[in-house]
Short mmCIF file of C-alpha atoms and ligand atoms in Angstrom, two decimals:
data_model
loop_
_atom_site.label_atom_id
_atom_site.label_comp_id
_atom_site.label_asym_id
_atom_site.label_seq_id
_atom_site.Cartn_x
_atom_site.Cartn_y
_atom_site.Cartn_z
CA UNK H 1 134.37 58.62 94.19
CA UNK H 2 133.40 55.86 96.76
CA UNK H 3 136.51 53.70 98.58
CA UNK H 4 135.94 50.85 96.29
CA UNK H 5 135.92 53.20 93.12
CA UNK H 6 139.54 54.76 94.11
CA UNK H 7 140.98 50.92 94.60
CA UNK H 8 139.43 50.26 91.22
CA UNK H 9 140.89 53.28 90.03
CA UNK H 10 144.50 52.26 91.65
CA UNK H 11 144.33 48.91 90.53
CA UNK H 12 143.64 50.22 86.86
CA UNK H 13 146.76 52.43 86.98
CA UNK H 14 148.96 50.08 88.35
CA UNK H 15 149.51 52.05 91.50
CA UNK H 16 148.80 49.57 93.28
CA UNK H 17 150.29 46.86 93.00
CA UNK H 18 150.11 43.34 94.95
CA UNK H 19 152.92 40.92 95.08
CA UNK H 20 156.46 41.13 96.80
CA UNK H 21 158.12 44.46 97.86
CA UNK H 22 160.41 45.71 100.12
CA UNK H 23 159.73 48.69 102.06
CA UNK H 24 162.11 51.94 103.19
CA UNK H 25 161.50 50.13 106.81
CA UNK H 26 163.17 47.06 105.19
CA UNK H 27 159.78 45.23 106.24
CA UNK H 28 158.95 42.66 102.89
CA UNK H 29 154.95 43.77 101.78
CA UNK H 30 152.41 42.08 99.78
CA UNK H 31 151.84 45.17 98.25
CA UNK H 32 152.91 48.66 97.13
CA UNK H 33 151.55 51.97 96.63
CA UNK H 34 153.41 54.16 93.90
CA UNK H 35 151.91 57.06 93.77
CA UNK H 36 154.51 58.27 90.90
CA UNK H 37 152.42 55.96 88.68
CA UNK H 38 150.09 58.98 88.72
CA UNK H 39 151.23 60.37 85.48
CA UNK H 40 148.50 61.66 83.26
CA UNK H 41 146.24 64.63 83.41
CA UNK H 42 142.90 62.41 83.36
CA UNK H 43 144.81 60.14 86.44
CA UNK H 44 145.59 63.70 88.32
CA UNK H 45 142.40 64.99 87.77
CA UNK H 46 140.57 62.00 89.39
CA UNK H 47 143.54 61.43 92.39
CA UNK H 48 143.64 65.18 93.17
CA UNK H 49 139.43 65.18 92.89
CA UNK H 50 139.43 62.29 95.82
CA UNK H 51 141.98 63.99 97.76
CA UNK H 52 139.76 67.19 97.65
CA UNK H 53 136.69 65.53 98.78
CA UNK H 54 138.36 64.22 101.20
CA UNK H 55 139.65 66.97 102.34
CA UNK H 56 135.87 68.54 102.65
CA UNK H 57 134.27 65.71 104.18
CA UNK H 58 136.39 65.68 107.27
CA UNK H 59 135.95 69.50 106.96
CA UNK H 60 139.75 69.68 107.62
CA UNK H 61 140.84 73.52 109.29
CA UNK H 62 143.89 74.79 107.63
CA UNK H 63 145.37 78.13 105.63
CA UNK H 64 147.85 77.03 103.62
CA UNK H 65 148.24 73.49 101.66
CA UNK H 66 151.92 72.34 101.98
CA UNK H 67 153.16 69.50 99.43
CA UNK H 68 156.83 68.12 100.33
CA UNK H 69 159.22 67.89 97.36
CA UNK H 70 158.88 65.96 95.44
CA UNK H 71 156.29 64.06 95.64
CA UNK H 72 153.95 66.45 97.64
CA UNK H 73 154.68 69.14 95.04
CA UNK H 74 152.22 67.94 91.83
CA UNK H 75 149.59 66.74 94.72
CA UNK H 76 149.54 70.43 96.70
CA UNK H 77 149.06 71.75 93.25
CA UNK H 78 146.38 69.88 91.43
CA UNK H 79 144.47 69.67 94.88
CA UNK H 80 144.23 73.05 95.39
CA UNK H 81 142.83 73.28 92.14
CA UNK H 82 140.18 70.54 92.91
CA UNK H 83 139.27 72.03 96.15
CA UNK H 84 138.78 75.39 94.24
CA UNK H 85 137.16 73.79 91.44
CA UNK H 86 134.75 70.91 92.63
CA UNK H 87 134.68 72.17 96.66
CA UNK H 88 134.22 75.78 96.67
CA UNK H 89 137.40 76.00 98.79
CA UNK H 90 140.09 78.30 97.89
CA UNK H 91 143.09 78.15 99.64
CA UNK H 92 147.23 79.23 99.04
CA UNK H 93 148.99 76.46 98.30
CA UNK H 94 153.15 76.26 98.93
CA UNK H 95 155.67 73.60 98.48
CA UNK H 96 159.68 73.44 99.60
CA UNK H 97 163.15 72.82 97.30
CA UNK H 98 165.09 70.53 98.19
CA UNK H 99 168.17 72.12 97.76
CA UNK H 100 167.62 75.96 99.00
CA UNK H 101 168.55 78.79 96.70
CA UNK H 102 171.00 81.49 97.16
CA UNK H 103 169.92 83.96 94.61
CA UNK H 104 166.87 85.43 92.90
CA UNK H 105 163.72 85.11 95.23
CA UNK H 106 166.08 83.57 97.63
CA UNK H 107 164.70 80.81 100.20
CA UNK H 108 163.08 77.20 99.76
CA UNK H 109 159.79 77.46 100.53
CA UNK H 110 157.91 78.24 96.57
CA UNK H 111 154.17 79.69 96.49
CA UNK H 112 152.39 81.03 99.90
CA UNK H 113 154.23 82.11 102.79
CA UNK H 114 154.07 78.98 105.48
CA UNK H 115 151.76 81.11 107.67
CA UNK H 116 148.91 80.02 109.89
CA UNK H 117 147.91 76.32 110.00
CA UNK H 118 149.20 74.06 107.49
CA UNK H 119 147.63 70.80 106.33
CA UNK H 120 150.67 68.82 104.48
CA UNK H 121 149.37 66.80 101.55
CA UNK H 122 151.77 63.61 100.52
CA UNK H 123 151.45 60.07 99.20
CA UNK H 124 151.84 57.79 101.65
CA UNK H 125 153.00 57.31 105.68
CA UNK H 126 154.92 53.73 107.05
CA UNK H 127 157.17 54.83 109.35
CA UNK H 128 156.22 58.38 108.93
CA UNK H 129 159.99 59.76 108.58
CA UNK H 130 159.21 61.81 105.73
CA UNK H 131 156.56 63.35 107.17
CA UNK H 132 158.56 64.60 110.26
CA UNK H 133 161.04 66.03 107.91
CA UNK H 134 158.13 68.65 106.80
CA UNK H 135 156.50 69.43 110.36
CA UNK H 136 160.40 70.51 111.46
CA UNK H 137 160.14 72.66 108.01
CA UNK H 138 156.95 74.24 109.28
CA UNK H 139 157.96 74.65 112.56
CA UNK H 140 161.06 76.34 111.72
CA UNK H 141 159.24 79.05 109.55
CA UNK H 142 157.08 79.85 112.08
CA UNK H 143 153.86 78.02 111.28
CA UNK H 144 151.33 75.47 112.71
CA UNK H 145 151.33 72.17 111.56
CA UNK H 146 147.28 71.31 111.14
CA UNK H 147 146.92 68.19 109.76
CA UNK H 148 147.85 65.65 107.04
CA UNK H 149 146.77 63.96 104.34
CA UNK H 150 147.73 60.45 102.38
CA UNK H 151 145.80 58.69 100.01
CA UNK H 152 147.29 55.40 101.97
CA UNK H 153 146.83 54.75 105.72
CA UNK H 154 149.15 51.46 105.75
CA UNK H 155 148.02 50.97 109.09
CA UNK H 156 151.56 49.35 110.44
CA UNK H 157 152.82 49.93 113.85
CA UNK H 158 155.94 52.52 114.17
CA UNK H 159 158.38 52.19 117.22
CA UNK H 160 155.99 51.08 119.71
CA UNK H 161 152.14 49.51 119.07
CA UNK H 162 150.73 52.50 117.41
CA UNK H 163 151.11 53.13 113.92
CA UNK H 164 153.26 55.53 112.84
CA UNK H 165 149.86 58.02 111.97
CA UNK H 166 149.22 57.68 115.66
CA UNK H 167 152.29 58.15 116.75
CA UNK H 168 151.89 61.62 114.42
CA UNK H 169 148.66 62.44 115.93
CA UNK H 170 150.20 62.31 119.21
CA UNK H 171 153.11 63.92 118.83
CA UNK H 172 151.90 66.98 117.00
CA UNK H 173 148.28 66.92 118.03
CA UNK H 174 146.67 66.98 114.60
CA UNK H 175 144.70 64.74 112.78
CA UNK H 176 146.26 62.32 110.10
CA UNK H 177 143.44 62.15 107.00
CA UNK H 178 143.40 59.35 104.40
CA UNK H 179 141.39 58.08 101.32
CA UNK H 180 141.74 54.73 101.86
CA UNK H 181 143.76 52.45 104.74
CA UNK H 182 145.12 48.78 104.94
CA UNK H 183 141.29 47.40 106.23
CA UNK H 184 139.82 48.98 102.94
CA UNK H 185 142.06 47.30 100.63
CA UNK H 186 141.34 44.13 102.46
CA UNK H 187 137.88 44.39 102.47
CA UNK H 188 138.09 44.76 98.68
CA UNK H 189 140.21 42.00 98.18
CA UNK H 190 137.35 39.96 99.90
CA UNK H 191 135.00 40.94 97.47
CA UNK H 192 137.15 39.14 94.73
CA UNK H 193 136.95 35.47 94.59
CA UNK H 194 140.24 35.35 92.22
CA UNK H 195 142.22 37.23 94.36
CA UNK H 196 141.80 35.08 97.54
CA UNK H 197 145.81 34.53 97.27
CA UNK H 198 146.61 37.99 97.67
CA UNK H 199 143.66 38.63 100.50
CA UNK H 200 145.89 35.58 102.50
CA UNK H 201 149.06 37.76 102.21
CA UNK H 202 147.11 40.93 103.21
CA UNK H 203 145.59 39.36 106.19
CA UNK H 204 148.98 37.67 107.36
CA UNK H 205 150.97 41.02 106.71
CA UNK H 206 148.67 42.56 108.68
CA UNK H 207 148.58 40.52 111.47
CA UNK H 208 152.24 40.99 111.95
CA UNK H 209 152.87 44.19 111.55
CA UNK H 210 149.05 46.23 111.42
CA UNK H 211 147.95 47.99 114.41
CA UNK H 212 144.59 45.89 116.52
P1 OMP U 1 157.96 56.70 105.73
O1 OMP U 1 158.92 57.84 105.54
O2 OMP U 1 158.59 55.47 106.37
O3 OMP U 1 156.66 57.10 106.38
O4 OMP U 1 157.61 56.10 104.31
C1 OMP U 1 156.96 56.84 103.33
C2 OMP U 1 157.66 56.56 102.02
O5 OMP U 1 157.77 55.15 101.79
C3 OMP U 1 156.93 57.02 100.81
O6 OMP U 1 157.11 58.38 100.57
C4 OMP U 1 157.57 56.12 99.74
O7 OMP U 1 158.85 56.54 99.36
C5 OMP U 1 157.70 54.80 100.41
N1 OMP U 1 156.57 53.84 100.20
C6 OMP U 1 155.62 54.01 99.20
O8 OMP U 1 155.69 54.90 98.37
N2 OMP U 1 154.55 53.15 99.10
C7 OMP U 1 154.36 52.11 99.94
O9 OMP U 1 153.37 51.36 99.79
C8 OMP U 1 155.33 51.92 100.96
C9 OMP U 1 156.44 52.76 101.07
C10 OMP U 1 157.49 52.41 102.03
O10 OMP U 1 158.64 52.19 101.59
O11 OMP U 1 157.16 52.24 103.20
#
Protein backbone atom coordinates (compact mmCIF):
# COMPACT_ATOMS: atom_id res chain seq x y z
CA UNK A 1 0.00 0.00 0.00
CA UNK A 2 1.54 3.40 -1.15
CA UNK A 3 1.26 6.67 1.47
CA UNK A 4 -1.58 8.04 -0.47
CA UNK A 5 -3.45 4.56 -0.49
CA UNK A 6 -3.25 4.30 3.56
CA UNK A 7 -4.73 8.15 3.82
CA UNK A 8 -7.37 6.94 1.39
CA UNK A 9 -7.78 4.03 3.41
CA UNK A 10 -7.98 6.30 6.79
CA UNK A 11 -10.12 8.71 5.34
CA UNK A 12 -12.59 5.80 4.26
CA UNK A 13 -12.73 4.49 7.86
CA UNK A 14 -13.15 7.56 9.48
CA UNK A 15 -9.89 7.34 11.32
CA UNK A 16 -9.02 10.17 10.31
CA UNK A 17 -10.77 12.69 10.78
CA UNK A 18 -10.32 16.61 9.97
CA UNK A 19 -12.05 19.31 11.85
CA UNK A 20 -11.69 20.54 15.57
CA UNK A 21 -10.11 18.39 18.38
CA UNK A 22 -8.47 18.72 21.40
CA UNK A 23 -5.46 16.85 22.14
CA UNK A 24 -4.10 14.93 25.61
CA UNK A 25 -1.42 18.02 25.32
CA UNK A 26 -4.53 20.29 25.53
CA UNK A 27 -3.13 21.75 22.08
CA UNK A 28 -6.70 22.36 19.74
CA UNK A 29 -5.90 20.16 16.15
CA UNK A 30 -7.38 20.29 12.82
CA UNK A 31 -7.38 16.80 12.90
CA UNK A 32 -7.42 13.44 14.70
CA UNK A 33 -6.17 10.06 14.36
CA UNK A 34 -8.36 7.26 16.12
CA UNK A 35 -6.89 4.39 15.61
CA UNK A 36 -9.81 2.53 17.72
CA UNK A 37 -11.88 3.18 14.56
CA UNK A 38 -9.94 0.13 13.35
CA UNK A 39 -12.62 -2.33 14.09
CA UNK A 40 -13.14 -4.94 11.46
CA UNK A 41 -11.15 -7.89 10.33
CA UNK A 42 -10.87 -6.58 6.54
CA UNK A 43 -9.69 -2.87 8.32
CA UNK A 44 -7.02 -5.01 10.57
CA UNK A 45 -5.93 -6.97 7.90
CA UNK A 46 -5.02 -3.96 5.66
CA UNK A 47 -3.64 -1.59 8.92
CA UNK A 48 -1.61 -4.51 10.34
CA UNK A 49 -0.42 -5.39 6.40
CA UNK A 50 1.04 -1.57 6.18
CA UNK A 51 2.48 -1.72 9.51
CA UNK A 52 4.32 -4.98 8.42
CA UNK A 53 5.73 -3.59 5.33
CA UNK A 54 6.78 -1.06 7.03
CA UNK A 55 8.34 -2.72 9.33
CA UNK A 56 10.47 -4.65 6.40
CA UNK A 57 11.29 -1.78 4.40
CA UNK A 58 13.23 0.01 7.06
CA UNK A 59 14.53 -3.55 7.76
CA UNK A 60 13.87 -2.73 11.47
CA UNK A 61 16.36 -5.15 14.06
CA UNK A 62 14.35 -6.45 16.88
CA UNK A 63 13.36 -10.00 18.82
CA UNK A 64 10.37 -9.48 20.30
CA UNK A 65 7.24 -7.17 19.11
CA UNK A 66 5.84 -5.35 22.23
CA UNK A 67 2.16 -3.77 21.91
CA UNK A 68 1.19 -1.49 25.08
CA UNK A 69 -2.28 -2.17 26.53
CA UNK A 70 -4.54 -1.40 25.17
CA UNK A 71 -4.18 -0.12 22.24
CA UNK A 72 -0.78 -1.74 21.28
CA UNK A 73 -2.28 -5.13 22.18
CA UNK A 74 -4.67 -5.96 18.81
CA UNK A 75 -1.72 -4.10 16.67
CA UNK A 76 1.38 -6.46 18.23
CA UNK A 77 -0.96 -9.23 17.40
CA UNK A 78 -2.31 -8.90 13.92
CA UNK A 79 1.24 -7.53 12.90
CA UNK A 80 3.01 -10.31 13.83
CA UNK A 81 0.76 -12.21 11.87
CA UNK A 82 1.31 -9.95 8.75
CA UNK A 83 4.98 -9.98 9.12
CA UNK A 84 4.73 -13.87 9.27
CA UNK A 85 2.26 -14.00 6.63
CA UNK A 86 3.05 -11.39 3.79
CA UNK A 87 7.03 -10.72 5.04
CA UNK A 88 8.53 -13.96 5.73
CA UNK A 89 9.35 -12.63 9.23
CA UNK A 90 8.51 -14.55 12.22
CA UNK A 91 8.95 -13.10 15.34
CA UNK A 92 7.43 -13.56 19.35
CA UNK A 93 5.17 -11.14 19.95
CA UNK A 94 4.22 -9.92 23.88
CA UNK A 95 2.00 -7.33 25.27
CA UNK A 96 1.55 -5.96 29.18
CA UNK A 97 -1.85 -5.80 31.66
CA UNK A 98 -2.58 -3.05 32.95
CA UNK A 99 -3.41 -4.07 36.19
CA UNK A 100 -0.74 -6.98 37.15
CA UNK A 101 -2.00 -10.32 38.35
CA UNK A 102 -1.44 -12.04 41.56
CA UNK A 103 -2.37 -15.52 40.73
CA UNK A 104 -2.27 -18.14 37.97
CA UNK A 105 0.70 -17.40 35.51
CA UNK A 106 1.40 -14.55 37.76
CA UNK A 107 3.08 -11.24 36.23
CA UNK A 108 1.92 -8.56 33.52
CA UNK A 109 3.80 -9.05 30.74
CA UNK A 110 1.30 -11.84 28.33
CA UNK A 111 3.03 -13.83 25.32
CA UNK A 112 7.08 -13.81 24.87
CA UNK A 113 9.35 -13.14 27.57
CA UNK A 114 10.59 -9.22 27.08
CA UNK A 115 14.05 -10.54 26.11
CA UNK A 116 16.53 -9.11 23.65
CA UNK A 117 15.61 -6.00 21.61
CA UNK A 118 12.16 -4.91 21.52
CA UNK A 119 10.49 -2.84 18.80
CA UNK A 120 7.13 -1.37 20.57
CA UNK A 121 4.29 -1.15 18.07
CA UNK A 122 1.41 1.63 19.06
CA UNK A 123 -0.93 4.09 17.36
CA UNK A 124 0.22 7.25 17.58
CA UNK A 125 3.14 9.67 19.43
CA UNK A 126 2.34 13.77 20.41
CA UNK A 127 3.98 14.24 23.36
CA UNK A 128 5.24 10.77 23.48
CA UNK A 129 4.17 10.09 27.31
CA UNK A 130 2.72 6.88 26.57
CA UNK A 131 5.44 5.69 24.93
CA UNK A 132 7.89 6.34 27.88
CA UNK A 133 5.54 4.49 30.06
CA UNK A 134 6.54 1.17 27.92
CA UNK A 135 10.46 1.77 27.49
CA UNK A 136 10.49 2.02 31.67
CA UNK A 137 8.38 -1.45 31.31
CA UNK A 138 11.15 -2.85 29.14
CA UNK A 139 13.79 -1.56 30.96
CA UNK A 140 12.64 -2.86 34.14
CA UNK A 141 12.38 -6.53 32.81
CA UNK A 142 15.59 -6.50 31.64
CA UNK A 143 15.32 -5.84 27.92
CA UNK A 144 16.47 -3.43 25.13
CA UNK A 145 14.27 -1.04 23.84
CA UNK A 146 14.96 -1.22 19.74
CA UNK A 147 12.74 0.83 18.12
CA UNK A 148 9.13 2.02 17.57
CA UNK A 149 6.54 2.11 15.43
CA UNK A 150 3.22 4.49 14.79
CA UNK A 151 1.18 4.63 11.91
CA UNK A 152 1.16 8.66 12.72
CA UNK A 153 4.32 10.81 12.96
CA UNK A 154 2.35 14.13 14.09
CA UNK A 155 5.44 15.84 13.67
CA UNK A 156 4.80 18.51 16.74
CA UNK A 157 7.54 19.75 18.87
CA UNK A 158 7.72 18.19 22.62
CA UNK A 159 9.41 20.28 25.48
CA UNK A 160 11.96 21.92 23.50
CA UNK A 161 12.14 22.31 19.32
CA UNK A 162 12.29 18.69 18.55
CA UNK A 163 9.37 16.66 18.30
CA UNK A 164 8.58 14.46 20.78
CA UNK A 165 9.90 11.28 18.21
CA UNK A 166 13.19 13.09 18.36
CA UNK A 167 13.27 13.73 21.59
CA UNK A 168 12.66 9.58 21.75
CA UNK A 169 15.36 8.94 19.38
CA UNK A 170 17.63 10.80 21.52
CA UNK A 171 16.91 9.75 24.61
CA UNK A 172 16.86 6.03 24.02
CA UNK A 173 18.96 5.88 20.89
CA UNK A 174 16.56 4.00 18.64
CA UNK A 175 14.83 4.80 15.71
CA UNK A 176 11.09 6.02 15.78
CA UNK A 177 9.31 4.27 12.42
CA UNK A 178 6.03 5.56 10.91
CA UNK A 179 3.59 4.94 7.95
CA UNK A 180 2.70 8.18 7.37
CA UNK A 181 3.67 11.83 9.19
CA UNK A 182 2.03 15.38 9.36
CA UNK A 183 3.93 16.46 5.70
CA UNK A 184 2.17 13.35 4.07
CA UNK A 185 -1.21 14.20 5.08
CA UNK A 186 -0.55 17.66 3.86
CA UNK A 187 0.73 16.81 0.75
CA UNK A 188 -2.49 14.83 0.19
CA UNK A 189 -4.66 17.42 1.17
CA UNK A 190 -2.95 19.44 -1.71
CA UNK A 191 -3.89 17.08 -4.13
CA UNK A 192 -7.66 17.84 -3.33
CA UNK A 193 -9.06 20.95 -4.68
CA UNK A 194 -12.28 20.60 -2.23
CA UNK A 195 -10.41 20.27 0.67
CA UNK A 196 -8.30 23.49 0.36
CA UNK A 197 -10.10 24.59 3.81
CA UNK A 198 -8.75 21.88 5.71
CA UNK A 199 -5.06 22.04 3.84
CA UNK A 200 -5.22 26.00 5.42
CA UNK A 201 -5.74 24.55 8.95
CA UNK A 202 -3.04 21.85 8.36
CA UNK A 203 -0.52 24.28 7.16
CA UNK A 204 -1.28 26.90 10.04
CA UNK A 205 -1.29 24.04 12.76
CA UNK A 206 1.77 23.14 11.57
CA UNK A 207 3.46 26.16 11.50
CA UNK A 208 2.80 26.63 15.13
CA UNK A 209 3.42 23.76 16.61
CA UNK A 210 5.36 21.22 13.69
CA UNK A 211 8.97 20.80 13.90
CA UNK A 212 11.16 22.97 10.64
P1 LIG B 1 1.26 11.13 23.83
O1 LIG B 1 1.19 10.22 25.03
O2 LIG B 1 1.15 12.61 24.18
O3 LIG B 1 2.42 10.83 22.91
O4 LIG B 1 -0.06 10.96 22.99
C1 LIG B 1 -0.42 9.76 22.40
C2 LIG B 1 -1.90 9.55 22.66
O5 LIG B 1 -2.65 10.70 22.26
C3 LIG B 1 -2.53 8.48 21.85
O6 LIG B 1 -2.30 7.21 22.38
C4 LIG B 1 -4.00 8.91 21.91
O7 LIG B 1 -4.61 8.60 23.14
C5 LIG B 1 -3.95 10.39 21.77
N1 LIG B 1 -4.10 10.93 20.39
C6 LIG B 1 -4.58 10.15 19.33
O8 LIG B 1 -4.99 9.02 19.49
N2 LIG B 1 -4.62 10.67 18.06
C7 LIG B 1 -4.22 11.92 17.76
O9 LIG B 1 -4.28 12.33 16.58
C8 LIG B 1 -3.73 12.72 18.83
C9 LIG B 1 -3.71 12.23 20.14
C10 LIG B 1 -3.36 13.16 21.22
O10 LIG B 1 -4.21 13.37 22.12
O11 LIG B 1 -2.29 13.78 21.14
Amino acid sequence: MTKTQFIDFIMATGVLKLGEFTLKSGRKSPYFFNAGLFNTGQQLAQLSQAYAATIADKGADFDVLFGPAYKGIPLAATTSVALAEKQGIDKPYAFNRKEAKDHGEGGNIVGHALEGKILIIDDVITAGTAIRESMDLIQAQGAKPAGVIVALDRMEKGQGELSAIQEVERDYGIPVYSIINMNDLIDYLATKPDMSHYLEAMTDYRSQYGIM
